[in-house]
Tab-separated table of N, CA, C and O in Angstrom:
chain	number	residue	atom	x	y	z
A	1	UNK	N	5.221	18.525	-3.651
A	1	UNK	CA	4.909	19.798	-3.028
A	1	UNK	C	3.442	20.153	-3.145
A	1	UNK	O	2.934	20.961	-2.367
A	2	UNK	N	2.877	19.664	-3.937
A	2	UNK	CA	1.319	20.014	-4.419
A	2	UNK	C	0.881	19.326	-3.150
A	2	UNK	O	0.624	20.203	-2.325
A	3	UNK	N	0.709	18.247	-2.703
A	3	UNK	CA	-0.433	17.708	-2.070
A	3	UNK	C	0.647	17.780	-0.408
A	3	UNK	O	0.047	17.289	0.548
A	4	UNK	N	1.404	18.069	-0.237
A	4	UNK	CA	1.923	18.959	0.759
A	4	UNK	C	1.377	20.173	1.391
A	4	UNK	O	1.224	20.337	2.601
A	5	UNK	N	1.033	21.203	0.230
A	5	UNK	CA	0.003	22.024	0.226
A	5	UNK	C	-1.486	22.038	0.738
A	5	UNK	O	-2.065	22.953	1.323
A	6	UNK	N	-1.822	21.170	0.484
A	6	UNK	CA	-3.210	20.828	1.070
A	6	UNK	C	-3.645	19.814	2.123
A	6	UNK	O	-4.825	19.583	2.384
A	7	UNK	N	-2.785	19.329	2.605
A	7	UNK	CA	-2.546	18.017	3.636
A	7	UNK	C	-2.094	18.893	4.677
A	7	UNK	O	-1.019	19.446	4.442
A	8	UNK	N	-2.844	19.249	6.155
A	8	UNK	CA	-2.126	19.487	7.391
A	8	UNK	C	-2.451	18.271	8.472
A	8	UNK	O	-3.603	17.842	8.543
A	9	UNK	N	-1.543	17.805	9.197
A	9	UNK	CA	-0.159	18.621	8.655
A	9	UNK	C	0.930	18.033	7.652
A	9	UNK	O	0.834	16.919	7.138
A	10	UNK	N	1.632	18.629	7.510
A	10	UNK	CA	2.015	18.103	6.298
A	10	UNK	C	3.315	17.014	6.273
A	10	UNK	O	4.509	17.250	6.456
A	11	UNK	N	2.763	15.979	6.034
A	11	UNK	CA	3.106	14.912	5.789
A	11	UNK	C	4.640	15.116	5.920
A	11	UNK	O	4.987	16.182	5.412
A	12	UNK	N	6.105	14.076	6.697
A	12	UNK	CA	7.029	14.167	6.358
A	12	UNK	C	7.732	13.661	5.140
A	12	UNK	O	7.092	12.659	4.819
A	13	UNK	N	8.752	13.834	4.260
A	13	UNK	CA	9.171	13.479	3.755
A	13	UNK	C	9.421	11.434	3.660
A	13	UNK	O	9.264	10.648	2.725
A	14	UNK	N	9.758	11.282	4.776
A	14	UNK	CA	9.905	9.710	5.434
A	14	UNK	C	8.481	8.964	5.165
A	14	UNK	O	8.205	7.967	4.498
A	15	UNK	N	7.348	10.230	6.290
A	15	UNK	CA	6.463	9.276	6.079
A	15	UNK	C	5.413	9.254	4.821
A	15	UNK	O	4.399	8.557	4.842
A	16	UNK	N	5.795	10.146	3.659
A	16	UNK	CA	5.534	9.706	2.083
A	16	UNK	C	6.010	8.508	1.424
A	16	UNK	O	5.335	7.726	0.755
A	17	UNK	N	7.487	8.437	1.737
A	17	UNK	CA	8.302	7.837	1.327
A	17	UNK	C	7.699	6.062	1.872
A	17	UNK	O	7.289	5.151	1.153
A	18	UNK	N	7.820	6.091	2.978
A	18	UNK	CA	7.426	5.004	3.588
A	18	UNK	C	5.487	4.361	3.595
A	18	UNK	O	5.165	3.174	3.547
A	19	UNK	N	4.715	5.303	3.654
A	19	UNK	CA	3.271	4.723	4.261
A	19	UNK	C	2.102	4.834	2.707
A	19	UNK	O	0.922	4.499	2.608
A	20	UNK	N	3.080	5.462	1.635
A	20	UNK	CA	2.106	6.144	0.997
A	20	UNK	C	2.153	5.607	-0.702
A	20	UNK	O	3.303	5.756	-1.114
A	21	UNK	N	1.348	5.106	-1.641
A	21	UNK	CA	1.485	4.531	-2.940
A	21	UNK	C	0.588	5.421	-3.454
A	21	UNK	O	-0.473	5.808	-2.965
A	22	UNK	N	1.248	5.787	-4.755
A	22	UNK	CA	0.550	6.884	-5.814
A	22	UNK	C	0.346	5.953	-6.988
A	22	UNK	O	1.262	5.284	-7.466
A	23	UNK	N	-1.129	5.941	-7.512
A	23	UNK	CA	-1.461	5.503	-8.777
A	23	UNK	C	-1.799	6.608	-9.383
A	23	UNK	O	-2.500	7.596	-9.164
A	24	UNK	N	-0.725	5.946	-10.677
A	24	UNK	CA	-0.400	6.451	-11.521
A	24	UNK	C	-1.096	5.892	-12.963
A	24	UNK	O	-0.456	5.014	-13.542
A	25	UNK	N	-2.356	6.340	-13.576
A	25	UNK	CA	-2.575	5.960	-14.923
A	25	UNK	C	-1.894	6.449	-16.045
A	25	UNK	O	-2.112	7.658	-16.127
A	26	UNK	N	-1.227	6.084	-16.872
A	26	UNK	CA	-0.508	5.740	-17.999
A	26	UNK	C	-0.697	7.489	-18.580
A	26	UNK	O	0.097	8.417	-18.732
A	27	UNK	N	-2.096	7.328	-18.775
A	27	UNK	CA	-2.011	9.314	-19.816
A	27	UNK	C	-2.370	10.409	-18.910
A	27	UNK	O	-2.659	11.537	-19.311
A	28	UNK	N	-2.344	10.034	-17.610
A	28	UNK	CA	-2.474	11.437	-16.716
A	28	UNK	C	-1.444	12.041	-16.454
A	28	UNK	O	-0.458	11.620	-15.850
A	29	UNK	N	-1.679	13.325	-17.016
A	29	UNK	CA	-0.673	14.313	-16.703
A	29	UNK	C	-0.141	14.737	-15.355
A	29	UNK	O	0.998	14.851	-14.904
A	30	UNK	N	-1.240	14.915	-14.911
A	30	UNK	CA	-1.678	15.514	-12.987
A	30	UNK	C	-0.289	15.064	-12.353
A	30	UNK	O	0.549	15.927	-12.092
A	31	UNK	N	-0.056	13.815	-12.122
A	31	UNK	CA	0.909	13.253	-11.172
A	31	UNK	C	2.217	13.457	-12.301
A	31	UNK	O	3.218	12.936	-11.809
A	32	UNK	N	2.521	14.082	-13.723
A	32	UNK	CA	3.777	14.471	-14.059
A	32	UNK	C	4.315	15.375	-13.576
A	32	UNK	O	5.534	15.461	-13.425
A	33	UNK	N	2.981	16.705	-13.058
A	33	UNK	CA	3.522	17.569	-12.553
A	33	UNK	C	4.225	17.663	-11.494
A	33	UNK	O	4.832	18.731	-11.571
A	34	UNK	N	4.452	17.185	-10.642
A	34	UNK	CA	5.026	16.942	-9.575
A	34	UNK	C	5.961	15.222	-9.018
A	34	UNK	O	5.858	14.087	-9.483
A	35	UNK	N	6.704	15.701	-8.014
A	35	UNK	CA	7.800	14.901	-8.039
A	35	UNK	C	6.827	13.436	-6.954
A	35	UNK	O	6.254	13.716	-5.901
A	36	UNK	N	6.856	12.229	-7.439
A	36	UNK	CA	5.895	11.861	-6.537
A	36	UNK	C	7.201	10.782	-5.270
A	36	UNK	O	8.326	10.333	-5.492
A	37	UNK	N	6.516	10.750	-4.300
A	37	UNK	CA	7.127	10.049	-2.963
A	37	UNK	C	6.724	8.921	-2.952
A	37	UNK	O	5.695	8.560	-3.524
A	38	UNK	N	7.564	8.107	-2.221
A	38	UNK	CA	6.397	6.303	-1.773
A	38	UNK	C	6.871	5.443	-3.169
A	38	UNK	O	7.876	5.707	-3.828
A	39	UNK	N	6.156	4.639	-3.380
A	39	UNK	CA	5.671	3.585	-3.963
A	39	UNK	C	4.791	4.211	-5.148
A	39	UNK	O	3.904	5.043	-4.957
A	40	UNK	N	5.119	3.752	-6.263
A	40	UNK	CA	4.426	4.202	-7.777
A	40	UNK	C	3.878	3.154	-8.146
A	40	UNK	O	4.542	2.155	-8.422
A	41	UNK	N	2.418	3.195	-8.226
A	41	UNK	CA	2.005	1.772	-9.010
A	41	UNK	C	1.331	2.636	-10.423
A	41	UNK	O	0.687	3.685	-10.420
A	42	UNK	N	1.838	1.572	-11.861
A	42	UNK	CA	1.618	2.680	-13.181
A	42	UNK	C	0.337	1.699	-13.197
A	42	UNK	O	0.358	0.537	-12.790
A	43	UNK	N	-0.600	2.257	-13.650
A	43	UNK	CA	-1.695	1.373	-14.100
A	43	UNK	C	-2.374	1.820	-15.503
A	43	UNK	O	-2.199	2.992	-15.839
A	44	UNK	N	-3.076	1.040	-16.282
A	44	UNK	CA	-3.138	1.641	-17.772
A	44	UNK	C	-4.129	2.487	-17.896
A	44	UNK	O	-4.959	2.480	-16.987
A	45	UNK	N	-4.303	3.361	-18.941
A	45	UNK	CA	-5.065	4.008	-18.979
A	45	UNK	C	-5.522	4.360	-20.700
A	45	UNK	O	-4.804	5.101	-21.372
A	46	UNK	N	-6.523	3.862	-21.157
A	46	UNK	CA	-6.498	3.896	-22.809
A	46	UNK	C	-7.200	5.517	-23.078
A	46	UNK	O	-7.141	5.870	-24.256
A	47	UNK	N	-7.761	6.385	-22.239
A	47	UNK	CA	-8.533	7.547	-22.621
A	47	UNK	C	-7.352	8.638	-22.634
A	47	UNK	O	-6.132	8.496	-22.705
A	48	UNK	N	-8.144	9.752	-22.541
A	48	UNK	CA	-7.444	11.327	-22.943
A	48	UNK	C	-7.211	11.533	-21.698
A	48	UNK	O	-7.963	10.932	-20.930
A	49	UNK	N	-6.121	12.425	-21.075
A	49	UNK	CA	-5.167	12.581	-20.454
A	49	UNK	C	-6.356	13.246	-19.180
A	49	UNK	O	-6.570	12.563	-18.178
A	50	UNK	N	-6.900	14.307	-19.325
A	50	UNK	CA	-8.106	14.701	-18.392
A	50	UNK	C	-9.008	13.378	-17.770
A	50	UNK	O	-9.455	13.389	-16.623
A	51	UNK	N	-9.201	12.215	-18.745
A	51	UNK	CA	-10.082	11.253	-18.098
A	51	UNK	C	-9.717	10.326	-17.395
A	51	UNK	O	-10.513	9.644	-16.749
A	52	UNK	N	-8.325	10.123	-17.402
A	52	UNK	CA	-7.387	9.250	-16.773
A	52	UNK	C	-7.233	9.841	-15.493
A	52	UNK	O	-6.556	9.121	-14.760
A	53	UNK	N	-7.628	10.925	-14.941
A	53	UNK	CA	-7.269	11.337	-13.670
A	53	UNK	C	-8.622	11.323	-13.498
A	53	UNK	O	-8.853	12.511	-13.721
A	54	UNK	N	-9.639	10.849	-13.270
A	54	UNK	CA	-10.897	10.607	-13.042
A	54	UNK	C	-11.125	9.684	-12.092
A	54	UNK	O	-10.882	8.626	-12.673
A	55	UNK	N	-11.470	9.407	-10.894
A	55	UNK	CA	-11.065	8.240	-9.971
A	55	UNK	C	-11.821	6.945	-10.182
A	55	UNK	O	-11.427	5.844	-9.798
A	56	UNK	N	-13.066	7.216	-10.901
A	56	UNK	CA	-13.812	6.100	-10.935
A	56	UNK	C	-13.130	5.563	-12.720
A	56	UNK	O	-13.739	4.593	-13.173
A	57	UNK	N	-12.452	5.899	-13.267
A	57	UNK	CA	-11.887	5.279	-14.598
A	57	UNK	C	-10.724	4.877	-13.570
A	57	UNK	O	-10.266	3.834	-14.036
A	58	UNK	N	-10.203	5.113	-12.699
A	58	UNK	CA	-8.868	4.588	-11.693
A	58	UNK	C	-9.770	3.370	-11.065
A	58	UNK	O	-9.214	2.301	-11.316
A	59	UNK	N	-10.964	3.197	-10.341
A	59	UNK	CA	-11.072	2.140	-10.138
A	59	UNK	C	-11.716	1.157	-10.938
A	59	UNK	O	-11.752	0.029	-10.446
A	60	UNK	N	-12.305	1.341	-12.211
A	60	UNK	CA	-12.612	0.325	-13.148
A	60	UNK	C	-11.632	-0.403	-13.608
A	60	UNK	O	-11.943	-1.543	-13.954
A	61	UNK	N	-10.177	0.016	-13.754
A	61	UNK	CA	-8.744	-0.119	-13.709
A	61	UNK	C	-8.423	-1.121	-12.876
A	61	UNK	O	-8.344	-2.224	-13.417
A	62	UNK	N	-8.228	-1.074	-11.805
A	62	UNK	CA	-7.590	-1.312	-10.514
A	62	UNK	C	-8.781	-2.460	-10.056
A	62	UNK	O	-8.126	-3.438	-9.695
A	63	UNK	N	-9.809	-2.680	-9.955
A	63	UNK	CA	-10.777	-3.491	-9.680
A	63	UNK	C	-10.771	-4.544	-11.059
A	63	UNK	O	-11.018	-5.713	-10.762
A	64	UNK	N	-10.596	-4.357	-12.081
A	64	UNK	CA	-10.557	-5.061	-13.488
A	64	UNK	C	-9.226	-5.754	-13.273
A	64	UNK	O	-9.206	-6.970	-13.466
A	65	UNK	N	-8.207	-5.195	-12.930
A	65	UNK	CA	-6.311	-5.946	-12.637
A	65	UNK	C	-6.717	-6.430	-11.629
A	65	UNK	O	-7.130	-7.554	-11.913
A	66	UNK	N	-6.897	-6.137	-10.135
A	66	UNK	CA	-6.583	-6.777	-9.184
A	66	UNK	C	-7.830	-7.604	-8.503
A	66	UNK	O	-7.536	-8.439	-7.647
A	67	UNK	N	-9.196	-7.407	-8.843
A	67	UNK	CA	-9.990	-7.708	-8.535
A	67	UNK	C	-10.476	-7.238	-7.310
A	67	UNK	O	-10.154	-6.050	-7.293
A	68	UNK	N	-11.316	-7.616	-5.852
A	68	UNK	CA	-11.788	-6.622	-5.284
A	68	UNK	C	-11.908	-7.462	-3.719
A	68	UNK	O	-12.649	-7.136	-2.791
A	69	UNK	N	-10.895	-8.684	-3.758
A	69	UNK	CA	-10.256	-9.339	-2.714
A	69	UNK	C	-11.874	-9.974	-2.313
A	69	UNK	O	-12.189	-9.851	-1.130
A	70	UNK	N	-12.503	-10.385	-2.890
A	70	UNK	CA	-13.750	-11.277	-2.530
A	70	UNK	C	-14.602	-10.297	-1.883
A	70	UNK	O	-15.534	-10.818	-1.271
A	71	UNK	N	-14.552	-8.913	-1.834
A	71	UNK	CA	-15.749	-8.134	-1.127
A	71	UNK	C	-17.295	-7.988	-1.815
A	71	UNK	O	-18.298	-7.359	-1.479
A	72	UNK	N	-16.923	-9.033	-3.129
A	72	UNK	CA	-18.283	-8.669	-4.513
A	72	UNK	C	-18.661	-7.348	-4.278
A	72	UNK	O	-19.725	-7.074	-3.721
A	73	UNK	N	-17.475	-6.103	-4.850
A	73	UNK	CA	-17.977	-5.052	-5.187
A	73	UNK	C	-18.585	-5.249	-6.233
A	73	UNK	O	-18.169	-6.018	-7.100
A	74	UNK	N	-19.925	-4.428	-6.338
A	74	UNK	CA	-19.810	-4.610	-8.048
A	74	UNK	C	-20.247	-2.763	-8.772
A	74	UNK	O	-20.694	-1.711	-8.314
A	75	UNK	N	-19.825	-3.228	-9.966
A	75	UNK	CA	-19.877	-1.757	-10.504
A	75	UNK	C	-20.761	-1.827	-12.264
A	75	UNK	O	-20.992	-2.800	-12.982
A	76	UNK	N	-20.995	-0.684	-12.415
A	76	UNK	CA	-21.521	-0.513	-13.803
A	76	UNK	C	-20.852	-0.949	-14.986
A	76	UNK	O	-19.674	-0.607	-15.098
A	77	UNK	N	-21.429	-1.719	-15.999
A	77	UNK	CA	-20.446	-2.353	-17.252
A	77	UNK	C	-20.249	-1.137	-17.901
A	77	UNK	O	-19.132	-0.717	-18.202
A	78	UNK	N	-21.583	-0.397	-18.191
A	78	UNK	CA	-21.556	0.828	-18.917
A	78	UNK	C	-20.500	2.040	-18.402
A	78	UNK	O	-20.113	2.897	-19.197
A	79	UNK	N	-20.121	2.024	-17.136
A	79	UNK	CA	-19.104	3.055	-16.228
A	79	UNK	C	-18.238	2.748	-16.762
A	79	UNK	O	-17.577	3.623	-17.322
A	80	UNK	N	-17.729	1.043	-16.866
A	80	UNK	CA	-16.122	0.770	-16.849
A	80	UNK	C	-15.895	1.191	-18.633
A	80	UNK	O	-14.976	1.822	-19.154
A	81	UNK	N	-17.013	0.617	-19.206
A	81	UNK	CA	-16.748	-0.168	-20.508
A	81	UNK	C	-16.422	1.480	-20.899
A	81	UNK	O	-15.448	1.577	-21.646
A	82	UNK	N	-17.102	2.873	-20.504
A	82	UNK	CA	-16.707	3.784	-21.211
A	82	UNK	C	-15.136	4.269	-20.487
A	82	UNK	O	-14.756	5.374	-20.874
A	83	UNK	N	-14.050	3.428	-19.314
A	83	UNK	CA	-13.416	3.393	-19.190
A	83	UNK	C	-12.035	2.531	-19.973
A	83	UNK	O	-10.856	2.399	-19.644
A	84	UNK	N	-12.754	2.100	-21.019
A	84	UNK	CA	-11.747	1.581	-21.646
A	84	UNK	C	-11.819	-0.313	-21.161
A	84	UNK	O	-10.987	-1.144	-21.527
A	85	UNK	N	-12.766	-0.531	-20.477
A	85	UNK	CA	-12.536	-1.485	-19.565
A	85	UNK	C	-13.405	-2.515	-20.285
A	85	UNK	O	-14.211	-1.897	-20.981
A	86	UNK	N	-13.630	-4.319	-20.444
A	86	UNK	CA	-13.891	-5.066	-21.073
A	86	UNK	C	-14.152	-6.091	-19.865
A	86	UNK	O	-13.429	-7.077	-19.719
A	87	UNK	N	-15.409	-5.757	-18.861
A	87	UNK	CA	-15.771	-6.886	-18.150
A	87	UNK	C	-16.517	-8.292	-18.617
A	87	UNK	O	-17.381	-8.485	-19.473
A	88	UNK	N	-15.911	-9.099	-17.808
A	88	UNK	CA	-17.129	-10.504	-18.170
A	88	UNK	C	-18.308	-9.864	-17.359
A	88	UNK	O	-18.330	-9.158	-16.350
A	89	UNK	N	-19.468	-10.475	-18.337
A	89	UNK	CA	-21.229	-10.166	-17.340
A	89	UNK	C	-21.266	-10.279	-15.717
A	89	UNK	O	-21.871	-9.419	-15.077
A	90	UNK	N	-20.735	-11.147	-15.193
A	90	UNK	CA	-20.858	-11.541	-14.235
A	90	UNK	C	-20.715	-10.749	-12.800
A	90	UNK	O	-21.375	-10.689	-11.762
A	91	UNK	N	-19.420	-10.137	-13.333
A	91	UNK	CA	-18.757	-8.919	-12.222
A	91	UNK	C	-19.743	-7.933	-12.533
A	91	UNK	O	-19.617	-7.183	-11.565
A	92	UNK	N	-20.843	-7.332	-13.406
A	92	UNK	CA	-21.162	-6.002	-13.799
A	92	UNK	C	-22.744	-6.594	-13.052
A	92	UNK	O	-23.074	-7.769	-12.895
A	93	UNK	N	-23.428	-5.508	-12.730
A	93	UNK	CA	-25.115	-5.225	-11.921
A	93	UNK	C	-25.603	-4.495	-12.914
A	93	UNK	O	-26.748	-4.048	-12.846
C-alpha cells in the first residue's frame, strides 16, 4: 500500500505481482513494513537497519553477488568496503 501511494497510476495488483522484484536487504526494516508483491530477492546486509535501506550499500551488494553482466561498472572500494563489502583491487577505481 505504501508505494501504491506514490506511484500514479497505481500499479495493479497482477501487474506487481507479475513485472515487479523487491530487494530486500537482510536488516532493513522499510520493506517489513509493508506487505511486499512480485518476486522477493533477500540480499545480505551486515550494517544497522537505517543503512541497509541505502541504495548505494544495495548496489555494492548486488554488484559484489551478481556482478555487473560485463558492463565494467566500476565503483569505490572505500563506498563498498564501508558497505560491509570485501572487493578484489581490480573491480574498485
Amino acid at each position: 500500500q505504501a508505494t501504491s501511494a506514490i506511484v500514479r497510476p497505481s500499479p495493479s495488483l497482477e501487474d506487481l505481482q507479475r513485472y515487479t522484484v523487491n530487494v530486500m536487504p537482510s536488516s532493513d526494516v522499510f520493506p517489513m513494513l509493508d506487505e511486499q508483491a512480485g518476486m522477493v530477492l533477500n540480499i545480505h546486509c551486515p550494517l544497522a537497519s537505517l543503512q541497509c535501506h541505502l541504495q548505494w550499500v544495495t548496489m555494492c551488494e548486488l554488484l559484489a553477488a551478481c556482478g555487473d553482466g560485463g558492463r565494467n561498472y566500476t565503483r569505490s572500494c572505500d563506498v563498498c568496503r564501508e558497505a560491509g563489502q570485501v572487493l578484489p583491487r581490480d573491480l574498485c577505481h
